[in-house]
Coordinates of C-alpha atoms and ligand atoms in Angstrom, one line a residue:
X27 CA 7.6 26.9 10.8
X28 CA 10.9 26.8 8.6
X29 CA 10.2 29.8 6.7
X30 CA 8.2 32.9 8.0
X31 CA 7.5 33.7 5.0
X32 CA 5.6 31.1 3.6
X33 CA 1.6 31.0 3.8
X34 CA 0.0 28.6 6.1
X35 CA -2.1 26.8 3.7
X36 CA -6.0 27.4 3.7
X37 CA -8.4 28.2 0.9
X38 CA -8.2 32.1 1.7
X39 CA -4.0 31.4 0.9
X40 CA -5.3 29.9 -2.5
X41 CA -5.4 32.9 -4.4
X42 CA -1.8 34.6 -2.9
X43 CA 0.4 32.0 -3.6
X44 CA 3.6 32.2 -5.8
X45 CA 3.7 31.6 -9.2
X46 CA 5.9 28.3 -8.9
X47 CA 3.3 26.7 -7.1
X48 CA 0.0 24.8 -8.7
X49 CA -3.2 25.5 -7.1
X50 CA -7.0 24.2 -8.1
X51 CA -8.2 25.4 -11.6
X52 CA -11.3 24.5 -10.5
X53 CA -14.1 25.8 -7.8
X54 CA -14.2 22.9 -4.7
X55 CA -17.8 23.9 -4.0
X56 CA -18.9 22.9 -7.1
X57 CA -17.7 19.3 -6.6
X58 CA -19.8 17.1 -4.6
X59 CA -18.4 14.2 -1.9
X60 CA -19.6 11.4 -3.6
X61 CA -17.0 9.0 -2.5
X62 CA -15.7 8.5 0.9
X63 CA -12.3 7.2 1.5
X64 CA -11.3 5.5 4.2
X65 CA -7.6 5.6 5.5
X66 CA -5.9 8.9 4.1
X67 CA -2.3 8.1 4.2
X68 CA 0.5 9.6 2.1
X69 CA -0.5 6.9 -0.8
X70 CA -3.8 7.9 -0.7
X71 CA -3.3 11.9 -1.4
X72 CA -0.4 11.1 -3.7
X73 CA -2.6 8.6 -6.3
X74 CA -6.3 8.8 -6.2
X75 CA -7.3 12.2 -4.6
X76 CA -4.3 13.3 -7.5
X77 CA -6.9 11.3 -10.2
X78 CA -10.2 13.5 -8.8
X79 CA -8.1 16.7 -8.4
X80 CA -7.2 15.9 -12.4
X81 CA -10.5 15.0 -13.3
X82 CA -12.3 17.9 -11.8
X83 CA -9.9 20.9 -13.6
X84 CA -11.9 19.4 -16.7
X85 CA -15.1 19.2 -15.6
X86 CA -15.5 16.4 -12.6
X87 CA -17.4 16.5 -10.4
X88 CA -16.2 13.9 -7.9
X89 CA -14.9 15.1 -5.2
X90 CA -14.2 12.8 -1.7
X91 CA -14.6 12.9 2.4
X92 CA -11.8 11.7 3.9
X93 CA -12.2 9.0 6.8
X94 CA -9.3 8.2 9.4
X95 CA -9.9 5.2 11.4
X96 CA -7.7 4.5 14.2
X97 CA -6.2 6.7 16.7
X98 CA -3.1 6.9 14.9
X99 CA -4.7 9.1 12.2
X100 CA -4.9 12.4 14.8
X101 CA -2.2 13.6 13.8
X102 CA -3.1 14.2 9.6
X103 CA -6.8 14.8 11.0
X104 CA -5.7 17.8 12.7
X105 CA -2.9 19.1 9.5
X106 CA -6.0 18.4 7.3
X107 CA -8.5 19.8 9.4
X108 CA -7.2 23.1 9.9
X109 CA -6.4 23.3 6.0
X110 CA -9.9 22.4 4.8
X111 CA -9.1 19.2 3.3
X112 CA -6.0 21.2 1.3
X113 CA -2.4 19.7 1.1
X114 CA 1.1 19.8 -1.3
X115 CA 1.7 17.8 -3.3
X116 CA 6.0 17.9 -4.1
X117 CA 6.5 15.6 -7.2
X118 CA 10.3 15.0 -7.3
X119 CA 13.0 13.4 -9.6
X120 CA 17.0 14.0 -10.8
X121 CA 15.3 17.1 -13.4
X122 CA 12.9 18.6 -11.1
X123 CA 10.3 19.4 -8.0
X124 CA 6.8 20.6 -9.1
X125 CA 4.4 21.4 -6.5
X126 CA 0.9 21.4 -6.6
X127 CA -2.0 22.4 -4.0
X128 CA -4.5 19.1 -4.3
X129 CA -8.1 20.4 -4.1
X130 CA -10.4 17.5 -4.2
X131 CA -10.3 16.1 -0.6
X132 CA -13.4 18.2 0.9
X133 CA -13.9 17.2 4.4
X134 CA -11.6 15.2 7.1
X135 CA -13.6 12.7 9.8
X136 CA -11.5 11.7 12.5
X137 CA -13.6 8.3 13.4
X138 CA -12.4 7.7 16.6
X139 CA -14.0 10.8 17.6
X140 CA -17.0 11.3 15.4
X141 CA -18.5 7.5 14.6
X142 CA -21.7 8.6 13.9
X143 CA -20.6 11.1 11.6
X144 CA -18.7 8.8 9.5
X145 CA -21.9 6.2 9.3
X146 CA -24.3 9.0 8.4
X147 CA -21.7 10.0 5.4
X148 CA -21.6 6.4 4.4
X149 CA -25.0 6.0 4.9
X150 CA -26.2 8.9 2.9
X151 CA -27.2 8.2 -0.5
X152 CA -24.7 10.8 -1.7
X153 CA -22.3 8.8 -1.1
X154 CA -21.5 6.6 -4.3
X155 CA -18.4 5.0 -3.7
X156 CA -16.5 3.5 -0.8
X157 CA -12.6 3.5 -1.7
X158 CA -9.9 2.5 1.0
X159 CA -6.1 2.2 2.0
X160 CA -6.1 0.2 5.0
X161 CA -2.7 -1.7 4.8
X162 CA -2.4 -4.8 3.4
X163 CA -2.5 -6.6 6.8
X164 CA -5.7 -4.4 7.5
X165 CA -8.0 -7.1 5.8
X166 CA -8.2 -9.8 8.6
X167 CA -8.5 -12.7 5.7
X168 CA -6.3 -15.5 6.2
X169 CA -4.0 -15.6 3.2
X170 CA -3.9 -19.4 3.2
X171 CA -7.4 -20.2 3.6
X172 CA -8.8 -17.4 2.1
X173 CA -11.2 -17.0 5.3
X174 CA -12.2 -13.6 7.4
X175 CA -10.7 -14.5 10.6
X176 CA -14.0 -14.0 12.7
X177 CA -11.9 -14.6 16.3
X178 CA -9.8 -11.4 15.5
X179 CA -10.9 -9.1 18.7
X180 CA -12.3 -6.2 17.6
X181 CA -14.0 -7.9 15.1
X182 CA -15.7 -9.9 17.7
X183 CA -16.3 -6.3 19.2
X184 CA -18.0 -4.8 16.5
X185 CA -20.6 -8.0 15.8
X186 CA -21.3 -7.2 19.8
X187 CA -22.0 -3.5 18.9
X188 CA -23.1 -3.4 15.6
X189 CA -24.2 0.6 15.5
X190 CA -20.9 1.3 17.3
X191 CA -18.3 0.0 14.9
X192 CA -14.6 0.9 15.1
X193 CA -13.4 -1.7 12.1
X194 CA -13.7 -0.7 8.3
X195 CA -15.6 -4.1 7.9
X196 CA -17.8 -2.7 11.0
X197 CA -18.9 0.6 9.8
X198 CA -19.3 -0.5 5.7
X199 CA -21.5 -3.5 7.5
X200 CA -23.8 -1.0 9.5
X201 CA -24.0 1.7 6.8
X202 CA -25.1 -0.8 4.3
X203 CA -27.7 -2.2 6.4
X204 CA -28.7 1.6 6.9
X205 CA -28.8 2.0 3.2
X206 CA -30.9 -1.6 2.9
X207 CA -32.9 -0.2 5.3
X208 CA -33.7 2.9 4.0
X209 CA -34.4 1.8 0.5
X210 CA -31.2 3.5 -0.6
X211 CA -28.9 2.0 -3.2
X212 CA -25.4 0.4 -1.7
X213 CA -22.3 2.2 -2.9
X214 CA -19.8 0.5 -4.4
X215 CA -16.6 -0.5 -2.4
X216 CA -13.0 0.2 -4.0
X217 CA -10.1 -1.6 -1.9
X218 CA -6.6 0.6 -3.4
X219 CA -4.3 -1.5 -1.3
X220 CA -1.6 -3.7 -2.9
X221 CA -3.5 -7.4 -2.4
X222 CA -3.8 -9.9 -4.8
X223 CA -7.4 -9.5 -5.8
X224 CA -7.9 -7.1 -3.6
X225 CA -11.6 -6.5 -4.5
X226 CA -12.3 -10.0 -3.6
X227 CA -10.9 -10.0 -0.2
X228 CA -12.7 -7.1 0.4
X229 CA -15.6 -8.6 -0.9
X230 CA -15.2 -11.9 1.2
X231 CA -14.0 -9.5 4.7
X232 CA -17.9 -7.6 4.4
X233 CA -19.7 -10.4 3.2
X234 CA -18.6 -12.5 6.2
X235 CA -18.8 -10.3 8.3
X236 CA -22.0 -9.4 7.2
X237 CA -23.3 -12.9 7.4
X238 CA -22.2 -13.7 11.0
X239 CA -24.7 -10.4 11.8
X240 CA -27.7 -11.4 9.6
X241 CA -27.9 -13.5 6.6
X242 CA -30.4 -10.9 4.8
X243 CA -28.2 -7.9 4.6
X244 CA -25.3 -10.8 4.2
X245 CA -27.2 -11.6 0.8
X246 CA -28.0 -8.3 0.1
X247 CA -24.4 -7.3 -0.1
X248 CA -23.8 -10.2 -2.0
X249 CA -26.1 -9.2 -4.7
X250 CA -26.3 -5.3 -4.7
X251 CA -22.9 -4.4 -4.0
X252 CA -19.7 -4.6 -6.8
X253 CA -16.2 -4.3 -5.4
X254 CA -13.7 -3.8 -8.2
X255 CA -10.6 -4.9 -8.2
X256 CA -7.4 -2.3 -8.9
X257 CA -3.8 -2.3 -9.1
X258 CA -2.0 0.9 -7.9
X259 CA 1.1 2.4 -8.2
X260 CA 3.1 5.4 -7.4
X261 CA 6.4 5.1 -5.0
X262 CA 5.1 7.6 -1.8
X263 CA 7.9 7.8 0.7
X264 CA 7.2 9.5 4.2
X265 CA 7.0 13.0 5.0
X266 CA 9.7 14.1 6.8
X267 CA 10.3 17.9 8.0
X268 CA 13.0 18.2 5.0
X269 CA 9.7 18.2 2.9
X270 CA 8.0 20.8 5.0
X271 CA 11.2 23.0 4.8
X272 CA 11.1 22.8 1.2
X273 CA 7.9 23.3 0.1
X274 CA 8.0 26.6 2.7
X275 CA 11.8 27.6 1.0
X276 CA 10.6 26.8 -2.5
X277 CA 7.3 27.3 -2.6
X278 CA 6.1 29.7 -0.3
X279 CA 3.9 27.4 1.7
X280 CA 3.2 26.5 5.4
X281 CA 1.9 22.9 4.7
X282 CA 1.3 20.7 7.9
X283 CA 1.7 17.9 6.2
X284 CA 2.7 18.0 2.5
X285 CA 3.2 14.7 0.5
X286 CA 6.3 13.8 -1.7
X287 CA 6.2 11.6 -4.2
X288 CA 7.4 10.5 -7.9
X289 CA 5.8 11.5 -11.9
X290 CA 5.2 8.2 -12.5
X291 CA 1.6 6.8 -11.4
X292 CA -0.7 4.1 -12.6
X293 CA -4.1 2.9 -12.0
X294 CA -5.9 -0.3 -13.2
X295 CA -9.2 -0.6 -12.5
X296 CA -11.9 -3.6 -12.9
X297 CA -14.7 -1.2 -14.8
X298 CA -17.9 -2.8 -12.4
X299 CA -19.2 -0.3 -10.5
X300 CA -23.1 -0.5 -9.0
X301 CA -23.7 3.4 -8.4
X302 CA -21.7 5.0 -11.0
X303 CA -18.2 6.2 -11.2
X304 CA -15.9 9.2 -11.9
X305 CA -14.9 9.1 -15.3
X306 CA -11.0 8.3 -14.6
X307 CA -10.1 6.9 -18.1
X308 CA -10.0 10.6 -19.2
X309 CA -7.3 11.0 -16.4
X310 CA -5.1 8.3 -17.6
X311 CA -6.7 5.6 -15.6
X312 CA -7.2 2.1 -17.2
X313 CA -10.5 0.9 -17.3
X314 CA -10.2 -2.9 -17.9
X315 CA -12.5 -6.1 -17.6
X316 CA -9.8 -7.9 -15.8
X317 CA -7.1 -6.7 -13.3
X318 CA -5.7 -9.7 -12.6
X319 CA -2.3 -9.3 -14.9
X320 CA -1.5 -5.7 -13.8
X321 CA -1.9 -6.7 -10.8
X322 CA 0.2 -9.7 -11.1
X323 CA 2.6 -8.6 -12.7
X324 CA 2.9 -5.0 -10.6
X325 CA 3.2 -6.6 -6.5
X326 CA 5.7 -9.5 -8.2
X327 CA 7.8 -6.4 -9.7
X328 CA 7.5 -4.0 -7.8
X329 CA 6.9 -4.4 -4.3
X330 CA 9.2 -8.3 -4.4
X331 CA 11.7 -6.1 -5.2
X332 CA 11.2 -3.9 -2.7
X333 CA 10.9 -6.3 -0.3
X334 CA 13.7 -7.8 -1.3
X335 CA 16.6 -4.8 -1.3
X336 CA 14.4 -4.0 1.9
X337 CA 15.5 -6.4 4.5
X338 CA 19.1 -7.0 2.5
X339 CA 19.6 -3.5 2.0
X340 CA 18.7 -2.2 5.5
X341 CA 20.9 -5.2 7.3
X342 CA 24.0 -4.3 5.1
X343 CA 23.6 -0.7 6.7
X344 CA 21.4 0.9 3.7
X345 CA 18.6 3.2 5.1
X346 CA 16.8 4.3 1.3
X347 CA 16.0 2.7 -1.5
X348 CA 18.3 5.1 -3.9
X349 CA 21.6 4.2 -2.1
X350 CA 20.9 0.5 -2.2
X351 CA 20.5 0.8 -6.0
X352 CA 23.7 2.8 -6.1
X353 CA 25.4 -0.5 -5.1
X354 CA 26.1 -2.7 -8.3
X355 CA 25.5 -6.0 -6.4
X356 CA 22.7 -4.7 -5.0
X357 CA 21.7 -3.7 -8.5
X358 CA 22.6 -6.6 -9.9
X359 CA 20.3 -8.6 -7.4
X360 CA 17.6 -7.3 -8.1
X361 CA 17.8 -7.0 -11.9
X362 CA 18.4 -10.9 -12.1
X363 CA 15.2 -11.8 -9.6
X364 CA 13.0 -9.8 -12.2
X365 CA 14.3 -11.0 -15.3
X366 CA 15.3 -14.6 -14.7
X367 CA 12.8 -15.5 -11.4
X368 CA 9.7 -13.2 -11.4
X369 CA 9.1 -12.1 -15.3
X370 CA 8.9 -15.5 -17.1
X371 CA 6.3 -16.4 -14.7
X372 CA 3.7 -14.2 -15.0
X373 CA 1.0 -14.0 -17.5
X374 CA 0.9 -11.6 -20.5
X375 CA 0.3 -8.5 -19.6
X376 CA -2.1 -6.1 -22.6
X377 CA -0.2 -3.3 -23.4
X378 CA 2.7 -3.3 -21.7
X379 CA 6.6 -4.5 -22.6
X380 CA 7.9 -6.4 -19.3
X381 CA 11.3 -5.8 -20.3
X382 CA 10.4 -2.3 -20.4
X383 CA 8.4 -2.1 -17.5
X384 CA 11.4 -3.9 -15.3
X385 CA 13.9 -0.8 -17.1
X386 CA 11.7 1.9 -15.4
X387 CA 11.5 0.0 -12.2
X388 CA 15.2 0.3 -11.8
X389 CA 15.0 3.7 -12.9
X390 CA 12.0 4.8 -10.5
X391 CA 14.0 3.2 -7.6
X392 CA 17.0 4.7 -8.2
X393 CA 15.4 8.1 -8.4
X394 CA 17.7 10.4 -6.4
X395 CA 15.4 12.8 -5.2
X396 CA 12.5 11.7 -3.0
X397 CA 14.9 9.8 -0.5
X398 CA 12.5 6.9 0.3
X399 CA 13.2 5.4 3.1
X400 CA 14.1 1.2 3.8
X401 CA 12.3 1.6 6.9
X402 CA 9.1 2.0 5.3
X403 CA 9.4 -0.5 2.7
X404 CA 10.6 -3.0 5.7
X405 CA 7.4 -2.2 7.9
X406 CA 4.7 -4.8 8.0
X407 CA 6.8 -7.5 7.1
X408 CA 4.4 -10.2 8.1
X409 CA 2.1 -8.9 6.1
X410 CA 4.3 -7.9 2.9
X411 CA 6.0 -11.0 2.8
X412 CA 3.3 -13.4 2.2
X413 CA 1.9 -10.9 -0.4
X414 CA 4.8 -9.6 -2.2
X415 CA 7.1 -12.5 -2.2
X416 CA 6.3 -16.2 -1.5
X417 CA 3.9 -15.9 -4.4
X418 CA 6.8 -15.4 -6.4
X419 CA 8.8 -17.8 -4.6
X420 CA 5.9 -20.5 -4.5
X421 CA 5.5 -20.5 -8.2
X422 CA 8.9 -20.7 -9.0
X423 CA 9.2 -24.1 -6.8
X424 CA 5.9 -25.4 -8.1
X425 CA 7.3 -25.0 -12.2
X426 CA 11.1 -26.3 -11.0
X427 CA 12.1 -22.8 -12.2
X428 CA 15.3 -20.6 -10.6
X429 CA 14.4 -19.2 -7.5
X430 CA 17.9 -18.1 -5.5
X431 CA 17.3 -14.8 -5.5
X432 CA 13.8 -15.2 -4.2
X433 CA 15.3 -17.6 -1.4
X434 CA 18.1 -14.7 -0.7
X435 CA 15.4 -12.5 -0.2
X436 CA 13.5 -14.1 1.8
X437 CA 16.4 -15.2 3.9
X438 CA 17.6 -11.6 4.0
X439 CA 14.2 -11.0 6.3
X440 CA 14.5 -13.9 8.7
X441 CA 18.4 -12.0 8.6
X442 CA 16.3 -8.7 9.6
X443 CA 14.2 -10.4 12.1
X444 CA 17.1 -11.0 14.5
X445 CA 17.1 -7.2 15.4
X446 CA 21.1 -6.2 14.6
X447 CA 22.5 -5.3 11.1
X448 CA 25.6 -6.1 10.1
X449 CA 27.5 -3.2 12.0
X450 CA 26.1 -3.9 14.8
X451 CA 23.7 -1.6 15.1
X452 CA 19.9 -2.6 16.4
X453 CA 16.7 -2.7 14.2
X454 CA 13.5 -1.4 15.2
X455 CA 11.2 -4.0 13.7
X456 CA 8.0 -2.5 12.8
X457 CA 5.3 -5.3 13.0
X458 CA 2.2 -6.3 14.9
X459 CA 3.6 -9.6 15.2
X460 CA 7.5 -8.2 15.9
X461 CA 7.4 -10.6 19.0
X462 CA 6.3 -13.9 17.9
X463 CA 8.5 -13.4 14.9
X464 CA 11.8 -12.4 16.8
X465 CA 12.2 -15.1 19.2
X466 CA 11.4 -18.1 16.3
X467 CA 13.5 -15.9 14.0
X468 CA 16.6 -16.3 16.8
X469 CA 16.5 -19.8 16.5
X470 CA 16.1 -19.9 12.3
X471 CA 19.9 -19.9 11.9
X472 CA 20.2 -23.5 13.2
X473 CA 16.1 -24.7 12.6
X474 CA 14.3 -22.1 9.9
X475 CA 11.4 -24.8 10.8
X476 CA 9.4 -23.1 14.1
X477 CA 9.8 -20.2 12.5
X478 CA 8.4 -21.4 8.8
X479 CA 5.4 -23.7 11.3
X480 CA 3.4 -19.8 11.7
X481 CA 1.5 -21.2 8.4
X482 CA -0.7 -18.1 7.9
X483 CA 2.5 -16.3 6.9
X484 CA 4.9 -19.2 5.4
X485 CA 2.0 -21.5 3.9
X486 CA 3.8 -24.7 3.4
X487 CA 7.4 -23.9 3.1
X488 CA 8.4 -25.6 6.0
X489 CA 7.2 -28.9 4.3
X490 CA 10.4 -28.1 1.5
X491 CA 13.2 -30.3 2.7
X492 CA 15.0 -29.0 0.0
X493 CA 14.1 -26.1 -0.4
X494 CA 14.4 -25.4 3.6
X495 CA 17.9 -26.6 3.7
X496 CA 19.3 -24.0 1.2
X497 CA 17.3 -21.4 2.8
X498 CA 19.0 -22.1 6.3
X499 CA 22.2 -22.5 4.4
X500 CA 21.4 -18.9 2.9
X501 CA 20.8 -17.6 6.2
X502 CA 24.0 -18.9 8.0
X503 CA 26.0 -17.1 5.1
X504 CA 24.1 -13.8 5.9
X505 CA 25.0 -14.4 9.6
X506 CA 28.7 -15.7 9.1
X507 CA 29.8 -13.5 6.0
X508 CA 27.3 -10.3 6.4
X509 CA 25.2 -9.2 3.1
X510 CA 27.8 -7.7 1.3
X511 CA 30.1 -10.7 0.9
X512 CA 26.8 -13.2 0.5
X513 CA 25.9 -11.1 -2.4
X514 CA 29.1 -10.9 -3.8
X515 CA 29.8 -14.7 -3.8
X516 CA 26.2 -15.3 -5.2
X517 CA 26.7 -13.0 -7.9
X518 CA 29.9 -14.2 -9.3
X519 CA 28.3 -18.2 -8.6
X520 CA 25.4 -16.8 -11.2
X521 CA 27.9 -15.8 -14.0
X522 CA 25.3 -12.7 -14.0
Ligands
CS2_606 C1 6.1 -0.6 -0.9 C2 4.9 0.1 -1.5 O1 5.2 -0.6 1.2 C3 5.9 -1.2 0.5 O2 6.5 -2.2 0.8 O3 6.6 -1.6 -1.8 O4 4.4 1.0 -0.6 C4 5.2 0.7 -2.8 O5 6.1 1.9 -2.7 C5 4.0 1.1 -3.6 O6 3.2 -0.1 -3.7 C6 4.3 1.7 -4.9 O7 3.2 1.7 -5.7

């Protein structure tokens, strides 16, 4: 460890940390499990398990098992494991780090090696509430058609073993028939991933799932069960060992696996819950009847934006978010896409200023301390893009609005696909479907069209003569001029 001084972290540590460093104000064996939530990334312990550890220094009494799916989560299974359920928190910007020991995550289940563990959890009546952060390509529903796609393989593996899931759609399937069987009430399930509607497709992945297993517990779902819809929020970079260094220099502690984040953080939640709840609105979370503006408005915002600078930023040789918005043209670009492409488009929102809300955007992605990286942000893309931006993009061509930027944008990631960035250097595309999309991508430059034909991603973009013909024009400057000269030409074209 960087610092033998620091304490490995584990509630007998609790009590002899330094002063500088928050711990629980609260017992954790007075707070019961009653939620279980599947997929503990970084997000996860930087937003909602940050919510329950609020809640419960005033009185809560929810606390949560945490549930790690695929093989991939060994590695925070065994940081977590050996630090009962306790981890960092380092909350960072240009005035200051606070750090705080996060209490309310009680017990670690590494599925892979402990299935029937997890499905006795879920299927205990204890269990009140189902939350999750799978990804938002971890829902198998076809964005276009709005269907579970029931061919997907391990999905065809799980309805062949029902009591021997490995899918999250497989083990909330077989612990709800437990529960049905039983005479135990279902739980409510709480998707906290950034998809539009994200309770519905939630909603529609179990219920169809359910339905191709038996149509009783099907309908039983369909009746008993409520799955909310939320927006989240709170920019969560990945831990790298500078983190670990720090909070052991600064802090005094030996974490495993401590999670950096920003102050700001917001929750939105649909308030329909079939088993009870935590009572978040004392923590700052809103409790609202409909989601749908927060949500809107948040993913077309936010995570465009991101998606945008992304894929621009990391071919013109950027590798975080803060030093592509230390570049004015980058700046710029994403300030106009906001205000003159995305904002006027999207609904009111209750409470909240979009010109205000845009203002701290560029401020949070600007902030200079927590270093998050391009790479993350450009992960996934078949899965982002379809969520983040053509919505954006598609509404804007639908109204006859503005919508270069949005093209740029998405030009920039067909730019990304082809593997090099404008130095020369090679990209490491992180995507299930890195493949399929690189070899169509090597041909966009002279036909976007094979590449626009994988539907389930592009919808119907490649029917847009027009719109396909500027996009490949867009695309040709990126690979003739690089980003930086693009940008600057498009700039001083929009008199921004
Ligand atoms: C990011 C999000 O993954 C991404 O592409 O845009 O993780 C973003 O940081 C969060 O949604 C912020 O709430």
């Amino acid at each position: 460890m960087a610092n033998s001084a620091a304490r490995r972290l584990n509630e007998e540590a609790l009590g002899a940390l330094n002063g500088r460093i928050e711990t629980p104000a609260y017992d954790r064996r007075c707070l019961h499990p009653s939620i279980i939530h599947l997929g503990v990334g970084s997000f996860h312990r930087a937003h909602q398990a940050v919510y329950l550890d609020d809640l419960a220094a005033i009185g809560g009494e929810w606390g949560e098992k945490g549930v790690g799916l695929l093989p991939q989560d060994r590695g925070v299974a065994e940081a977590l494991g050996l630090q009962q359920g306790l981890y960092t928190l380092l909350v960072r910007n240009a005035e200051a780090d606070e750090a705080r020991v996060v209490g309310s995550l009680l017990e670690y289940l590494f599925a892979p090696e402990r299935p029937e563990a997890v499905l006795t959890a879920l299927a205990d009546a204890s269990t009140r509430l189902v939350t999750m952060t799978i990804t938002e390509g971890g829902y198998n529903v076809d964005e276009r058609t709005g269907r579970f796609d029931a061919s997907n393989k391990a999905v065809q593996a799980d309805l062949k073993h029902p009591t021997r899931p490995a899918t999250v759609f497989g083990y909330l399937t077989e612990a709800l028939n437990r529960r049905r069987l039983a005479g135990i009430p279902p739980f409510s399930v709480l998707s906290c991933d950034n998809v539009h509607r994200n309770g519905h497709v939630i909603q529609t992945a179990v219920a169809s799932f359910a339905r191709m297993r038996d149509d009783t517990l099907a309908n039983w779902i369909e009746r008993y069960v409520s799955f909310p819809n939320c927006m989240v929020d709170r920019i969560t970079p990945q831990t790298t060992d500078a983190e670990r260094e720090l909070v052991a220099r600064e802090f005094g502690v030996a974490d495993r696996w401590p999670v950096i984040t920003e102050p700001f953080r917001q929750w939105v939640v649909e308030d329909v819950f079939n088993n009870g709840r935590p009572a978040l609105e004392k923590v700052g979370v809103q409790m609202v009847a409909d989601v749908l503006p927060y949500e809107t408005m948040k993913i077309r915002l936010l995570n465009a934006s991101h998606a945008a600078m992304g894929y621009l930023g990391y071919v013109a040789g950027y590798r975080t978010v803060e030093a592509v918005m230390a570049d004015q043209n980058f700046r710029s670009f994403i300030t106009c896409q906001m205000r003159d492409e995305v904002a006027p488009l999207l609904p009111p929102v209750p409470g909240i200023d979009l010109d205000v809300y845009q203002q701290t955007l560029i401020e949070r992605f600007s902030n200079p301390k927590i270093g998050d990286q391009l790479a993350r942000i450009c992960m996934d893309g078949s899965a982002k893009v379809p969520k983040f931006l053509l919505p954006p993009l598609n509404d804007a061509l639908n109204a006859g609005r503005p919508h270069r930027w949005l093209t740029l944008a998405l030009a920039g990631w067909l730019r990304y696909l082809s593997g090099v960035d404008d130095q020369g250097r090679e990209i490491l595309i992180q995507d299930a479907r890195a493949a399929e999309l690189q070899s169509l991508a090597s041909m966009a430059r002279d036909d976007p069209r094979p590449l626009l034909g994988l539907r389930d991603i592009f919808g119907d973009l490649a029917d847009r003569e027009e719109f396909v013909t500027v996009l490949q024009a867009t695309l040709r400057a990126l690979c003739t001029h690089g980003v930086h000269v693009t940008l600057v030409r498009a700039l001083g074209n929009s008199g921004s």
